[in-house]
Tab-separated table of C-alpha atoms in Angstrom:
chain	number	residue	atom	x	y	z
A	11	MET	CA	19.587	-62.819	14.752
A	12	LYS	CA	17.898	-60.199	12.574
A	13	VAL	CA	14.219	-60.345	11.628
A	14	LEU	CA	12.070	-58.466	9.124
A	15	PHE	CA	8.433	-58.260	10.211
A	16	ILE	CA	6.007	-57.472	7.373
A	17	THR	CA	2.538	-56.097	8.057
A	18	ASP	CA	-0.246	-54.200	6.341
A	19	TYR	CA	-1.544	-52.874	9.668
A	20	ASP	CA	-0.353	-49.971	11.787
A	21	TYR	CA	1.851	-51.935	14.171
A	22	THR	CA	2.080	-48.967	16.567
A	23	ASN	CA	-1.639	-49.236	17.394
A	24	PRO	CA	-2.414	-51.982	19.960
A	25	ARG	CA	-6.123	-51.853	19.073
A	26	LEU	CA	-5.695	-53.048	15.486
A	27	ARG	CA	-5.808	-56.749	14.564
A	28	SER	CA	-6.374	-57.644	18.228
A	29	GLY	CA	-3.045	-56.011	19.014
A	30	VAL	CA	-1.083	-58.873	17.409
A	31	PRO	CA	1.278	-56.789	15.199
A	32	TYR	CA	1.902	-54.354	18.065
A	33	PHE	CA	2.752	-57.004	20.638
A	34	LEU	CA	4.782	-59.164	18.250
A	35	VAL	CA	7.003	-56.222	17.373
A	36	HIS	CA	7.165	-55.255	21.048
A	37	GLY	CA	8.081	-58.838	21.922
A	38	LEU	CA	10.954	-58.878	19.428
A	39	LYS	CA	12.258	-55.692	20.999
A	40	GLU	CA	11.891	-57.033	24.552
A	41	ALA	CA	13.753	-60.210	23.581
A	42	GLY	CA	16.639	-58.144	22.258
A	43	ILE	CA	16.151	-59.406	18.704
A	44	ILE	CA	17.338	-56.974	16.051
A	45	HIS	CA	14.433	-56.297	13.742
A	46	ASN	CA	12.925	-53.977	11.182
A	47	VAL	CA	9.291	-53.530	10.239
A	48	LEU	CA	8.070	-53.181	6.660
A	49	VAL	CA	4.548	-51.780	6.298
A	50	VAL	CA	3.013	-52.555	2.906
A	51	ALA	CA	-0.190	-51.482	1.189
A	52	ASP	CA	-2.307	-52.424	-1.799
A	53	ALA	CA	-0.039	-52.006	-4.849
A	54	ARG	CA	-2.315	-53.476	-7.509
A	55	SER	CA	-2.422	-51.899	-10.958
A	56	ILE	CA	-5.531	-50.095	-12.186
A	57	GLY	CA	-6.306	-53.111	-14.368
A	58	GLN	CA	-6.087	-55.483	-11.407
A	59	LYS	CA	-8.364	-53.272	-9.340
A	60	LEU	CA	-10.910	-53.124	-12.159
A	61	LEU	CA	-10.803	-56.919	-12.439
A	62	SER	CA	-11.477	-57.171	-8.709
A	63	ARG	CA	-14.460	-54.840	-9.051
A	64	PHE	CA	-15.769	-57.063	-11.862
A	65	LYS	CA	-15.344	-60.137	-9.640
A	66	GLN	CA	-17.218	-58.317	-6.882
A	67	PHE	CA	-20.113	-57.745	-9.276
A	68	LEU	CA	-20.169	-61.381	-10.410
A	69	CYS	CA	-19.937	-62.730	-6.865
A	70	LYS	CA	-22.631	-60.387	-5.587
A	71	HIS	CA	-25.072	-61.811	-8.131
A	72	GLY	CA	-23.978	-65.428	-7.749
A	73	LEU	CA	-22.385	-65.581	-11.188
A	74	LEU	CA	-18.958	-66.624	-9.876
A	75	GLY	CA	-19.426	-69.259	-7.195
A	76	SER	CA	-21.948	-68.768	-4.411
A	77	ALA	CA	-23.433	-65.313	-4.007
A	78	GLY	CA	-21.611	-63.130	-1.514
A	79	PHE	CA	-19.029	-60.434	-0.971
A	80	TYR	CA	-15.757	-60.772	-2.885
A	81	ASP	CA	-12.798	-59.668	-0.750
A	82	ALA	CA	-9.824	-58.874	-2.984
A	83	SER	CA	-7.413	-58.846	-0.033
A	84	TYR	CA	-7.451	-62.671	-0.035
A	85	GLY	CA	-6.562	-63.029	-3.715
A	86	LYS	CA	-3.369	-63.626	-5.704
A	87	ALA	CA	-3.442	-60.215	-7.385
A	88	MET	CA	-3.148	-58.450	-4.040
A	89	ALA	CA	-0.469	-60.866	-2.804
A	90	LYS	CA	1.610	-60.497	-5.965
A	91	SER	CA	1.319	-56.706	-5.882
A	92	TYR	CA	3.458	-56.602	-2.728
A	93	ALA	CA	6.478	-57.541	-4.872
A	94	LYS	CA	6.888	-53.825	-5.534
A	95	PHE	CA	7.932	-53.447	-1.899
A	96	TRP	CA	10.378	-56.369	-2.083
A	97	ARG	CA	12.571	-54.323	-4.461
A	98	THR	CA	13.335	-51.937	-1.610
A	99	ILE	CA	14.599	-54.704	0.708
A	100	ASN	CA	17.923	-56.497	0.832
A	101	PHE	CA	16.658	-59.799	2.192
A	102	GLY	CA	20.235	-60.974	2.674
A	103	ASP	CA	20.396	-58.664	5.698
A	104	TYR	CA	17.851	-60.810	7.574
A	105	ASP	CA	17.830	-64.320	8.976
A	106	PHE	CA	14.143	-64.668	8.221
A	107	VAL	CA	10.972	-62.751	7.371
A	108	MET	CA	7.891	-62.993	9.602
A	109	SER	CA	4.246	-62.056	9.146
A	110	ILE	CA	0.787	-62.864	10.495
A	111	LYS	CA	-0.826	-62.709	7.056
A	112	PRO	CA	-0.191	-65.422	4.422
A	113	GLN	CA	-0.674	-62.993	1.532
A	114	LEU	CA	2.426	-61.083	2.664
A	115	LEU	CA	4.648	-64.166	2.435
A	116	ALA	CA	3.234	-66.064	-0.542
A	117	PHE	CA	5.388	-64.506	-3.250
A	118	LEU	CA	8.574	-63.586	-1.450
A	119	PRO	CA	11.787	-64.515	-3.300
A	120	ILE	CA	12.129	-68.282	-2.996
A	121	GLU	CA	15.472	-68.089	-1.172
A	122	VAL	CA	13.986	-66.029	1.686
A	123	LYS	CA	13.218	-67.923	4.901
A	124	ALA	CA	9.608	-67.274	5.913
A	125	VAL	CA	7.881	-67.623	9.300
A	126	LEU	CA	4.095	-67.373	9.653
A	127	TRP	CA	2.070	-66.868	12.843
A	128	ILE	CA	-1.690	-67.278	12.470
A	129	ASP	CA	-4.767	-67.543	14.661
A	130	ASN	CA	-7.121	-68.686	11.872
A	131	THR	CA	-7.203	-70.121	8.388
A	132	ILE	CA	-9.579	-68.692	5.816
A	133	GLN	CA	-11.814	-71.763	6.165
A	134	SER	CA	-12.038	-71.575	9.972
A	135	TYR	CA	-12.465	-67.799	9.807
A	136	ALA	CA	-15.417	-68.345	7.481
A	137	LEU	CA	-17.238	-70.019	10.373
A	138	TYR	CA	-17.472	-66.670	12.189
A	139	PRO	CA	-20.956	-65.082	12.018
A	140	GLU	CA	-19.581	-61.838	10.575
A	141	MET	CA	-18.129	-63.798	7.631
A	142	LYS	CA	-21.388	-65.459	6.602
A	143	ASP	CA	-21.756	-63.225	3.531
A	144	ILE	CA	-18.293	-63.803	2.048
A	145	SER	CA	-18.299	-65.382	-1.413
A	146	SER	CA	-17.033	-68.876	-2.144
A	147	MET	CA	-14.571	-67.307	-4.621
A	148	SER	CA	-12.904	-65.343	-1.805
A	149	LEU	CA	-12.638	-68.514	0.266
A	150	LYS	CA	-11.173	-70.412	-2.687
A	151	GLU	CA	-8.563	-67.747	-3.449
A	152	GLY	CA	-7.673	-67.350	0.230
A	153	ALA	CA	-7.204	-71.114	0.609
A	154	GLU	CA	-4.947	-71.198	-2.464
A	155	ILE	CA	-2.687	-68.499	-0.991
A	156	GLU	CA	-2.553	-70.300	2.357
A	157	ALA	CA	-1.577	-73.554	0.655
A	158	ILE	CA	1.320	-71.788	-1.090
A	159	VAL	CA	2.581	-70.333	2.193
A	160	PHE	CA	2.065	-73.496	4.252
A	161	LYS	CA	4.227	-75.427	1.776
A	162	ARG	CA	6.997	-72.833	1.502
A	163	ALA	CA	7.183	-71.542	5.102
A	164	ASN	CA	10.161	-72.644	7.162
A	165	LYS	CA	8.106	-72.394	10.361
A	166	ILE	CA	4.398	-71.973	11.064
A	167	PHE	CA	3.153	-70.947	14.499
A	168	THR	CA	-0.512	-71.231	15.446
A	169	ALA	CA	-2.325	-69.510	18.289
A	170	SER	CA	-3.974	-72.737	19.453
A	171	LEU	CA	-3.546	-76.487	19.472
A	172	TRP	CA	-6.948	-76.763	17.799
A	173	LEU	CA	-5.753	-74.739	14.805
A	174	LYS	CA	-2.555	-76.754	14.519
A	175	GLN	CA	-4.553	-79.990	14.488
A	176	TYR	CA	-7.001	-78.526	11.960
A	177	ILE	CA	-4.201	-77.596	9.561
A	178	LEU	CA	-2.493	-80.973	9.986
A	179	SER	CA	-5.764	-82.720	9.184
A	180	GLN	CA	-5.617	-80.987	5.808
A	181	MET	CA	-1.832	-81.080	5.290
A	182	PRO	CA	-0.211	-83.808	7.448
A	183	MET	CA	3.159	-83.263	5.767
A	184	LEU	CA	3.557	-80.087	7.882
A	185	SER	CA	4.008	-81.984	11.166
A	186	SER	CA	7.665	-80.950	11.526
A	187	THR	CA	7.029	-77.337	10.490
A	188	ILE	CA	4.033	-76.294	12.553
A	189	HIS	CA	4.123	-75.375	16.265
A	190	VAL	CA	1.776	-73.832	18.831
A	191	LEU	CA	2.630	-70.355	20.098
A	192	PRO	CA	-0.392	-69.005	22.054
A	193	ARG	CA	-1.034	-65.306	22.228
A	194	GLY	CA	-1.698	-63.583	25.527
A	195	ALA	CA	-4.404	-61.151	26.515
A	196	ASN	CA	-4.694	-57.909	24.554
A	197	LEU	CA	-3.861	-55.462	27.348
A	198	PRO	CA	-3.314	-51.710	26.906
A	199	GLU	CA	0.059	-52.039	28.659
A	200	PHE	CA	2.253	-54.788	30.066
A	201	PRO	CA	1.305	-55.678	33.667
A	202	VAL	CA	3.749	-55.477	36.552
A	203	PHE	CA	4.664	-58.934	37.877
A	204	HIS	CA	3.530	-58.367	41.474
A	205	GLU	CA	0.187	-57.024	40.196
A	206	VAL	CA	-0.311	-60.265	38.276
A	207	GLU	CA	0.465	-62.299	41.408
A	208	LEU	CA	-2.004	-60.223	43.412
A	209	ALA	CA	-4.733	-60.624	40.790
A	210	ILE	CA	-4.235	-64.408	40.714
A	211	SER	CA	-4.325	-64.584	44.503
A	212	LYS	CA	-7.603	-62.615	44.641
A	213	ARG	CA	-9.159	-64.830	41.980
A	214	LEU	CA	-8.195	-67.990	43.849
A	215	GLN	CA	-9.632	-66.617	47.082
A	216	SER	CA	-12.910	-65.712	45.389
A	217	LYS	CA	-13.341	-69.326	44.262
A	218	ARG	CA	-12.973	-70.810	47.745
């Protein structure tokens, strides 16, 4: 099996994105799965960036949906811009492509098998206090990208049963595609097995 993992984060830094890219790549290596990592970045044209700035202005003043911050990273322009990186990849060399961000999978060549792992949807993420100022336009565009990926992905893994059930409540046709794959604790390094046993034993004793 050979996997291509696509990310727009520094996957060598365990402190970014809750350590998910770092530990996923590390997990592939530990499992003996042959893999490569493709790091992408914003490849929008000047015109697309100017359009995003205009949307930011309109959203800020409530002229395009509810007033709030417009985040271009959720939109189609950003997702489509990654196609410039696809030209450097021979997808036939890989069994499937994996990412933790829907925007990185939305516009892959249709014949490419795609696997998504997520811990939130844009709508559930919007419930977080730090997201209270995001514009309705960003939420709308993010949801549109997610819908594209949910329909085209060969497998979807969620970090929790709650998230799986939430997605299925919106798209019940995904019941055979979506699975729960919990993430572990974000530790600076992998623990030694006997240290884990000792920690569990101490915790059990403290509760007696």
